[in-house]
PDB file of C-alpha atoms in Angstrom:
ATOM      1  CA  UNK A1230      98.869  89.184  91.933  1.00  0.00           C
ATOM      2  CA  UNK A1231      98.914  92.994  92.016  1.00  0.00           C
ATOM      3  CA  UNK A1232      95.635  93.976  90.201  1.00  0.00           C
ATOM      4  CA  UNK A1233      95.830  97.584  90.814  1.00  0.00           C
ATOM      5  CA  UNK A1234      99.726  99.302  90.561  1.00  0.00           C
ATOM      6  CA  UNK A1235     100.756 102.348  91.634  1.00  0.00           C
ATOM      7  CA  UNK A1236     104.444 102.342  90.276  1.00  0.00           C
ATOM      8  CA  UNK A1237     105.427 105.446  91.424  1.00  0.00           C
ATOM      9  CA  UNK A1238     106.512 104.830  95.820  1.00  0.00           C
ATOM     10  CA  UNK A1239     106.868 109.032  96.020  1.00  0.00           C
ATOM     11  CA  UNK A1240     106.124 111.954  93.885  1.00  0.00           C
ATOM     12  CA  UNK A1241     107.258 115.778  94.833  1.00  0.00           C
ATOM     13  CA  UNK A1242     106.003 118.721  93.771  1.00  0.00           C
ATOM     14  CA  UNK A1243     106.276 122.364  94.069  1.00  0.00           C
ATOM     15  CA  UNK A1244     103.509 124.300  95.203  1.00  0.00           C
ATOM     16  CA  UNK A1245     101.598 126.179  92.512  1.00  0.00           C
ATOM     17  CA  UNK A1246     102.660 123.193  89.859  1.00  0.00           C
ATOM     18  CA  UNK A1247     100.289 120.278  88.581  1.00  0.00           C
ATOM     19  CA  UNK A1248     100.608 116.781  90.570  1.00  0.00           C
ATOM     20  CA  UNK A1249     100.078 113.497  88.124  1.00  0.00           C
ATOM     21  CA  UNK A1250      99.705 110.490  90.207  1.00  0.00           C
ATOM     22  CA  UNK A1251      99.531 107.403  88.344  1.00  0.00           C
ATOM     23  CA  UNK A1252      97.596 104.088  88.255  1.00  0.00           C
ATOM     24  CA  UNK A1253      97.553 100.574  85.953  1.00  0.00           C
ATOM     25  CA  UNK A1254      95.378  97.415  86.510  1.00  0.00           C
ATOM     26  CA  UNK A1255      95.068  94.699  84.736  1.00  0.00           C
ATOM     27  CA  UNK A1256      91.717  93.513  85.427  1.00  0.00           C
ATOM     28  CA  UNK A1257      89.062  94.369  82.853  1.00  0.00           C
ATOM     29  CA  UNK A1258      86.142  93.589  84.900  1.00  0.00           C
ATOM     30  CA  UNK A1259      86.286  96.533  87.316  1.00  0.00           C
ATOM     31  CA  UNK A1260      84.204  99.103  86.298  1.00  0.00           C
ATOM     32  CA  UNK A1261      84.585 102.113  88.334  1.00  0.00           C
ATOM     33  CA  UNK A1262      87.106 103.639  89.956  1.00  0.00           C
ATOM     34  CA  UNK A1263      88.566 105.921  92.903  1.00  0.00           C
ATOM     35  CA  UNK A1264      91.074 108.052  94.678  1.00  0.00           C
ATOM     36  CA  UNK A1265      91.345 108.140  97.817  1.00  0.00           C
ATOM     37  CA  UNK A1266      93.922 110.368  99.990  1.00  0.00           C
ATOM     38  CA  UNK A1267      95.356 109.392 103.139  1.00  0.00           C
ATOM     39  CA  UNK A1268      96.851 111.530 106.119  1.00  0.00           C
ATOM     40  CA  UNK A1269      99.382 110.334 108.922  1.00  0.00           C
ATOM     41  CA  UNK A1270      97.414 108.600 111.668  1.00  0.00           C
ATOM     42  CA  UNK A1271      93.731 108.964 109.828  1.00  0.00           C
ATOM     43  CA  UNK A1272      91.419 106.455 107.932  1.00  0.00           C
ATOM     44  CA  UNK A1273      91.668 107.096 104.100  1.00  0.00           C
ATOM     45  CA  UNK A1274      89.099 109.765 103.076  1.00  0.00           C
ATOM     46  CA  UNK A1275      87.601 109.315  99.362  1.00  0.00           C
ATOM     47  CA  UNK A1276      88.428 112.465  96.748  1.00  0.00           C
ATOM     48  CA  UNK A1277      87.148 111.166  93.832  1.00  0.00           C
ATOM     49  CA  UNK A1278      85.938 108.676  91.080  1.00  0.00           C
ATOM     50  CA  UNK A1279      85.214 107.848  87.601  1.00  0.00           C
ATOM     51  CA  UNK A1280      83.074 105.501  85.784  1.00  0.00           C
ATOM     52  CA  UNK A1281      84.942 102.845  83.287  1.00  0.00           C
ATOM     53  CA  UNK A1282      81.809 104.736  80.836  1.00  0.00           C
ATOM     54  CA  UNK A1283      84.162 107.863  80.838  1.00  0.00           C
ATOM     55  CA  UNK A1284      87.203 108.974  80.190  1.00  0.00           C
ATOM     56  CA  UNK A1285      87.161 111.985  82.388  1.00  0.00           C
ATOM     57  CA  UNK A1286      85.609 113.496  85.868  1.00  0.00           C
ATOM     58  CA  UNK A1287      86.587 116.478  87.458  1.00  0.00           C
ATOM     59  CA  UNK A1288      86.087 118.138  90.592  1.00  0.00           C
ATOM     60  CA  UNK A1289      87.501 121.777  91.607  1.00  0.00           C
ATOM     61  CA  UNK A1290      91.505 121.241  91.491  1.00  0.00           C
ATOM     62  CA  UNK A1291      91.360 117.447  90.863  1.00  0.00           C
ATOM     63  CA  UNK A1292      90.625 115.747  87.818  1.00  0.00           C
ATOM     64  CA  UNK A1293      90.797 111.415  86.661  1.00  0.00           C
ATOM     65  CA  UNK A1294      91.431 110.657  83.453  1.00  0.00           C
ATOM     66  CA  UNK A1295      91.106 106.775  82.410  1.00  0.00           C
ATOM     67  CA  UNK A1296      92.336 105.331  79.345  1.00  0.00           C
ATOM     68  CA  UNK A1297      90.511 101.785  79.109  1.00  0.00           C
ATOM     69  CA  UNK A1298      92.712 100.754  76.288  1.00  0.00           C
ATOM     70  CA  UNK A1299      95.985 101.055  78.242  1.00  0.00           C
ATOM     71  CA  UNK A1300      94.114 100.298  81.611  1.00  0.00           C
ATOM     72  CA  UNK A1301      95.305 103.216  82.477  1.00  0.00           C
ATOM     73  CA  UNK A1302      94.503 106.039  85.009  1.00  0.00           C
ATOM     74  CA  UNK A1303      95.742 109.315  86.136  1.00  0.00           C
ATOM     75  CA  UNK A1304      94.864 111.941  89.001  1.00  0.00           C
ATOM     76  CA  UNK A1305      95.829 115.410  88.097  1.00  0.00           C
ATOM     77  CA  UNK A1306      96.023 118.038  90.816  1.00  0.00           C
ATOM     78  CA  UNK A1307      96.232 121.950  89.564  1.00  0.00           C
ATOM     79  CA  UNK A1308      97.836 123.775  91.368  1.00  0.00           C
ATOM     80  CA  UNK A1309      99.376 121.914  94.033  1.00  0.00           C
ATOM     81  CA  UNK A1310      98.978 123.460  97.175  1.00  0.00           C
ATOM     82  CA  UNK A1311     100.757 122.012 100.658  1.00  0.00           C
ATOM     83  CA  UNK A1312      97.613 120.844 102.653  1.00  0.00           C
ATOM     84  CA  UNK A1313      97.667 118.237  99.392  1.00  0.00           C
ATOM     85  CA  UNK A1314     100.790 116.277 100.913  1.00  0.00           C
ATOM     86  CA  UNK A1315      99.310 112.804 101.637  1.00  0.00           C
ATOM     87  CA  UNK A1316      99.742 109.455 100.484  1.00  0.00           C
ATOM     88  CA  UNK A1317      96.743 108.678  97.613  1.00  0.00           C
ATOM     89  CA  UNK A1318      95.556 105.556  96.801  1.00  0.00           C
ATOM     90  CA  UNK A1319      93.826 104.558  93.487  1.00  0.00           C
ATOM     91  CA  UNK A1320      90.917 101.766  93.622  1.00  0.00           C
ATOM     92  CA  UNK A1321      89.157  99.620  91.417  1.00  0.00           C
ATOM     93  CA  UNK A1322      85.668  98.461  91.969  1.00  0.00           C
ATOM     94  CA  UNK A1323      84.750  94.935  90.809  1.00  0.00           C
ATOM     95  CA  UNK A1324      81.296  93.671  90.886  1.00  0.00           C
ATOM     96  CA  UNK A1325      80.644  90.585  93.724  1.00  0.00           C
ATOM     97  CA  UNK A1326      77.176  88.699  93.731  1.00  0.00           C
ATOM     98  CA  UNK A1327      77.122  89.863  97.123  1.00  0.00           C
ATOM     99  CA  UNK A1328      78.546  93.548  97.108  1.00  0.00           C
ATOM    100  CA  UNK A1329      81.248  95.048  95.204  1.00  0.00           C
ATOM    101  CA  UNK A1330      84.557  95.066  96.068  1.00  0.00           C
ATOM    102  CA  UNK A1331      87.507  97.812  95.944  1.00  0.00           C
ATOM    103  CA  UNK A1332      90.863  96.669  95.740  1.00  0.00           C
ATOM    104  CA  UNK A1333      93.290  99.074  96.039  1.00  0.00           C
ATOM    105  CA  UNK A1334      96.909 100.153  95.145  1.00  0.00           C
ATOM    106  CA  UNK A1335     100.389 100.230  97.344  1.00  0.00           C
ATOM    107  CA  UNK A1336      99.583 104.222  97.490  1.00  0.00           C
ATOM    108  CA  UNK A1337     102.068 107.420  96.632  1.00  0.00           C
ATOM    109  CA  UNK A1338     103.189 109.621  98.793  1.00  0.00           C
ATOM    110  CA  UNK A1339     102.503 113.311  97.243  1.00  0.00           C
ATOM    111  CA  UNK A1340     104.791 116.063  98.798  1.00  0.00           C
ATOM    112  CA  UNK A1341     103.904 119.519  97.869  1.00  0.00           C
ATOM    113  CA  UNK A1342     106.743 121.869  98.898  1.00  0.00           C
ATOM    114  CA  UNK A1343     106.295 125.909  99.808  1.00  0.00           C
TER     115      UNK A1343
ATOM    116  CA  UNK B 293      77.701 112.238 113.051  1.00  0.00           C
ATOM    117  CA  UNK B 294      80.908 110.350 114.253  1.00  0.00           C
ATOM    118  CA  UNK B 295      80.884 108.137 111.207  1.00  0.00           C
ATOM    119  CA  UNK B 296      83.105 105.007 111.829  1.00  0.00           C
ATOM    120  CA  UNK B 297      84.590 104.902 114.768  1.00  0.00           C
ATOM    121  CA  UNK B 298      87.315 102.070 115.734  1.00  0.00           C
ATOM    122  CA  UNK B 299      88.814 100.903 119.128  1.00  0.00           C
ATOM    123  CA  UNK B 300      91.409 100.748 120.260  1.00  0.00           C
ATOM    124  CA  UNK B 301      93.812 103.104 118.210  1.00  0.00           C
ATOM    125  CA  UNK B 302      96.501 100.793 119.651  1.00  0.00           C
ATOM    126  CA  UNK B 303      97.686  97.911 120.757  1.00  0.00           C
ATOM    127  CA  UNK B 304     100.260  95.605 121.705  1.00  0.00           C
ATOM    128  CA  UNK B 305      99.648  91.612 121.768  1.00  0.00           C
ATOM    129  CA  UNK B 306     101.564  88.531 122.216  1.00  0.00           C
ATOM    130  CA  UNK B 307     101.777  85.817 120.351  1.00  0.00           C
ATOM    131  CA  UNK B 308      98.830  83.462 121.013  1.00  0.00           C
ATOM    132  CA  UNK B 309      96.820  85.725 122.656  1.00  0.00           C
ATOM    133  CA  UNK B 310      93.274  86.801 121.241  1.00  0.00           C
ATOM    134  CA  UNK B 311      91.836  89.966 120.830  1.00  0.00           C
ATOM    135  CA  UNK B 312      88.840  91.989 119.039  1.00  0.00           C
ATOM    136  CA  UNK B 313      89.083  95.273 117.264  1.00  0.00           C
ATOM    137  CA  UNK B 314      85.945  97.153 117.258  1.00  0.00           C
ATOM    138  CA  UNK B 315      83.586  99.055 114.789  1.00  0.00           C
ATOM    139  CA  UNK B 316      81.218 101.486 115.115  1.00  0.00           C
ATOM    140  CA  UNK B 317      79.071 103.223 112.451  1.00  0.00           C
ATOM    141  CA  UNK B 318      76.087 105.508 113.011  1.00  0.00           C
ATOM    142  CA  UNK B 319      75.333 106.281 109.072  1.00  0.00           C
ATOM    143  CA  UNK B 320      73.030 103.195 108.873  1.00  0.00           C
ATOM    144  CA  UNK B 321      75.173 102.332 105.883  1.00  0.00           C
ATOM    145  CA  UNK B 322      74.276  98.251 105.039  1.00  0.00           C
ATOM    146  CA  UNK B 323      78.048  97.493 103.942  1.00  0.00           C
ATOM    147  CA  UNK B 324      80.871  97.199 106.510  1.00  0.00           C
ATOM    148  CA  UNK B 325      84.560  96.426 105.742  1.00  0.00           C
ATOM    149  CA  UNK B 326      87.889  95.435 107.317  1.00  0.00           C
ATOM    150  CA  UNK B 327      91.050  95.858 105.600  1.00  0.00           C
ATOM    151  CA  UNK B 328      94.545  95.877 106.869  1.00  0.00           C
ATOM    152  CA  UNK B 329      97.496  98.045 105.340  1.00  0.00           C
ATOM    153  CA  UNK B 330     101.033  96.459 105.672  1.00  0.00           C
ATOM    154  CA  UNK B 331     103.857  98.976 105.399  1.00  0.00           C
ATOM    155  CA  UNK B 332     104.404  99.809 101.393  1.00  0.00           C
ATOM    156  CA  UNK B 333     101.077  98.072 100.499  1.00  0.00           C
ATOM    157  CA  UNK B 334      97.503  98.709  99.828  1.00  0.00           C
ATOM    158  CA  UNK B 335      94.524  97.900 101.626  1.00  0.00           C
ATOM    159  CA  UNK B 336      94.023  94.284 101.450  1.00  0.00           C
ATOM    160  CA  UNK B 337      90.086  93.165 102.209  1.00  0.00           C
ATOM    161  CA  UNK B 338      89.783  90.699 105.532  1.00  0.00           C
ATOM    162  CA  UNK B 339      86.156  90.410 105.523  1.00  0.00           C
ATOM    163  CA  UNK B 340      82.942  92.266 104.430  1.00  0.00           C
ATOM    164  CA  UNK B 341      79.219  92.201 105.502  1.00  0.00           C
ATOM    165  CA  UNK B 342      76.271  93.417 103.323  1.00  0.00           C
ATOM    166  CA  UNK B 343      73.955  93.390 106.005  1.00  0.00           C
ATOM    167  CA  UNK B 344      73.274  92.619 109.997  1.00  0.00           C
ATOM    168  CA  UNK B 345      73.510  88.616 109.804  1.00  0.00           C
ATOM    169  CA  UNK B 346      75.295  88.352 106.406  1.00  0.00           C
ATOM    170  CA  UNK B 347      79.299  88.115 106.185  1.00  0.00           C
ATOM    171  CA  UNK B 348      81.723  87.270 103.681  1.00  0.00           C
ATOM    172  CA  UNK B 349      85.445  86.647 103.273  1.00  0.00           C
ATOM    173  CA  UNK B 350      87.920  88.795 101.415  1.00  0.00           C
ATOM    174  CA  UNK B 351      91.242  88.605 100.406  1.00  0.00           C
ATOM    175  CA  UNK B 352      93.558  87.215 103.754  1.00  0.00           C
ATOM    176  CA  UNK B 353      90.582  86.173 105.510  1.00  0.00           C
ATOM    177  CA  UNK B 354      92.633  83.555 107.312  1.00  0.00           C
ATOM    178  CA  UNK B 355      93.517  83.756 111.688  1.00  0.00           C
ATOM    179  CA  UNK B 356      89.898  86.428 111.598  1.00  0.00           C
ATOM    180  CA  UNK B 357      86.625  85.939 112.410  1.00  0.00           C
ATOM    181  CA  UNK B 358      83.976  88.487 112.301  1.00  0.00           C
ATOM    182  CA  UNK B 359      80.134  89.139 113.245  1.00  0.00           C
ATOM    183  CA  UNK B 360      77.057  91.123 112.452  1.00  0.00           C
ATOM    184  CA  UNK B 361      74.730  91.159 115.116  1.00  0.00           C
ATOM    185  CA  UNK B 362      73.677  94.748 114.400  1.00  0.00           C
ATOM    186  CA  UNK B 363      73.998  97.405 111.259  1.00  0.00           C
ATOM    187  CA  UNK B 364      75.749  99.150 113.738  1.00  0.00           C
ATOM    188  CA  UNK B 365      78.652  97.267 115.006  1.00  0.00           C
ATOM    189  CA  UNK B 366      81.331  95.003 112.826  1.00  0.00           C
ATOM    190  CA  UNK B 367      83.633  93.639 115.104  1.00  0.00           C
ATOM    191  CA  UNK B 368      86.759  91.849 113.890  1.00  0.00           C
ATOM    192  CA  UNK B 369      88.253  89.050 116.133  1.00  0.00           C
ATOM    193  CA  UNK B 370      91.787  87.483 115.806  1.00  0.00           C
ATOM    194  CA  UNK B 371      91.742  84.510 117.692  1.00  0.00           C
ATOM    195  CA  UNK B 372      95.873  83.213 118.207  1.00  0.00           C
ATOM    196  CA  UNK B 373      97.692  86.248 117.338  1.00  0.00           C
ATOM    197  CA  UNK B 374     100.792  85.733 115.171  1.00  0.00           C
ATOM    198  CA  UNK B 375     103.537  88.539 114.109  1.00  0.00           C
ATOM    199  CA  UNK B 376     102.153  88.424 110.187  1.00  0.00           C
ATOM    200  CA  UNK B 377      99.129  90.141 111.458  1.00  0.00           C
ATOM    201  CA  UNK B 378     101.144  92.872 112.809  1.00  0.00           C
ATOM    202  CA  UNK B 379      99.440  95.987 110.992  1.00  0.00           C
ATOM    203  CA  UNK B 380      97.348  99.043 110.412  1.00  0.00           C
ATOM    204  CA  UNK B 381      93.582  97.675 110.627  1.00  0.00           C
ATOM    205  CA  UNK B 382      90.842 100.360 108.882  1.00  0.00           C
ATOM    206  CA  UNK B 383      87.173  99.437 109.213  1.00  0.00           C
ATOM    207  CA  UNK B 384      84.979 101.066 106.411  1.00  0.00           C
ATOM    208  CA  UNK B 385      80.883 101.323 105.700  1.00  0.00           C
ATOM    209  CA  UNK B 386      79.206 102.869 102.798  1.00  0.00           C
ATOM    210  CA  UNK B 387      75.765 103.019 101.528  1.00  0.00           C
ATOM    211  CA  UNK B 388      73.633 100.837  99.522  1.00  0.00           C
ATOM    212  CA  UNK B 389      73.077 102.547  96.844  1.00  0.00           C
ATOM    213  CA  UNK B 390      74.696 105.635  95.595  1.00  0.00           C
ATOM    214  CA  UNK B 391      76.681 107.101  92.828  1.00  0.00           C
ATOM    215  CA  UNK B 392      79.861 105.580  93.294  1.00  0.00           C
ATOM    216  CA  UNK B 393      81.325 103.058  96.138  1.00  0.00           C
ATOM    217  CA  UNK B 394      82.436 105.599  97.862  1.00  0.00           C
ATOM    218  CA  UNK B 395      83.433 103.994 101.042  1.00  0.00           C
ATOM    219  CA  UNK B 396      83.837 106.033 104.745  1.00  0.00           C
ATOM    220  CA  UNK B 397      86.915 105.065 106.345  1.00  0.00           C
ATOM    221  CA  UNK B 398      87.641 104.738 110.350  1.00  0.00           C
ATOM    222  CA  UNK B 399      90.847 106.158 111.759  1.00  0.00           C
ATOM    223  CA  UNK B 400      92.445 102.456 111.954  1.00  0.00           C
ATOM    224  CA  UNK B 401      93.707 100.465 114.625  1.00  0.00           C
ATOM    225  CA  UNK B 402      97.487 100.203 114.795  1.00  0.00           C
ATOM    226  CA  UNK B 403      98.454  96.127 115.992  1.00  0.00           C
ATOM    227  CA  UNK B 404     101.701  95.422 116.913  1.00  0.00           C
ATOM    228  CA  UNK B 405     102.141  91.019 117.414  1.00  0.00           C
ATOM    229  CA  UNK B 406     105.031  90.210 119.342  1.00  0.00           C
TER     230      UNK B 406
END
């Protein structure tokens, strides 16, 4: 049971443009959420995050929008620039007794052309 | 800081044989986390710890066992290796507390079971 969905396998943009990266879940206990971005033979490194309390967060060029309602988020990058060609993966937190645990979508590979 | 560091990058094991991926994190963070990453897929939690001496099981926790002898060190052992646990192994840490569950991601372990 995919909790967390990233529909979208591959996005491509051109440099200079806005990247929208989407993500659904279906859960309605997780309560905050992440992106994370991923390079070729690296560990995932964590851009950014947003409380299920807001409905937006934004940091320089990136910003999340969620949409509780529609369980519904988005990552918006303006402008695209190259070094932004990775494969980003949106995560849902969800309160343990012991610990809270992400899970985490298939991922979408962003490619930002020059 | 190194952060998390994971050994070895690679590795090649037959079928039956045993083997144990290692962890390293010099943050002092109290959580530590294995996940694996099959090809197309998201992370998918193995195990988790909360604390030297406490562990807990994830999502595939079956053919792994882990310890947590120190804060430092999260080993993850697979006992009879079998092909389905061919795949991309990521060890992660993050703080108790904090703003968000930001997590700090290792450069992975890439398992091939033959």
């Amino acid at each position: 049971d995919q909790q967390v969905k990233q529909n979208s396998p591959s996005l491509s943009v051109q440099e200079g443009r806005i990247s929208i990266l989407n993500c659904d879940y279906t859960n309605s206990m997780f309560d905050y959420f992440l992106w994370y971005k991923k390079y070729p033979a690296e560990g995932p490194t964590f851009l950014i995050s947003i409380s299920s309390i807001k409905d937006k967060n934004e940091d320089g060029r990136f910003t999340v929008f969620l949409n509780k309602s529609a369980k519904h988020l988005s990552l918006h990058i303006v402008p695209s620039q190259p070094g932004d060609s990775a494969v980003y993966f949106c995560a849902a937190r969800r309160r343990m007794e012991y610990g809270n645990k992400l899970v985490f979508g298939a991922g979408t590979i962003l490619r930002v052309k020059s | 800081n190194a952060g998390v560091t994971q050994t070895p990058k690679f590795r090649i094991l037959k079928i039956g044989q045993s083997m144990t991926l290692q962890c390293a994190q010099d943050m002092n963070h109290n959580y530590m986390y294995w996940y694996r990453q099959d090809p197309g897929m998201g992370l998918k939690l193995i195990y988790y710890s909360v604390g030297a001496g406490i562990t807990d099981k994830g999502e595939v926790p079956n053919g792994y066992n882990v310890s947590r002898s120190t804060t430092e060190d999260f080993p993850l052992r697979l006992e009879l290796a079998a092909p389905s646990q061919t795949s991309v192994y990521f060890c992660a840490s993050r703080r108790t507390s904090g703003r968000s569950d930001e997590q700090f991601f290792g450069p992975g372990t890439r398992l091939t079971v033959l």
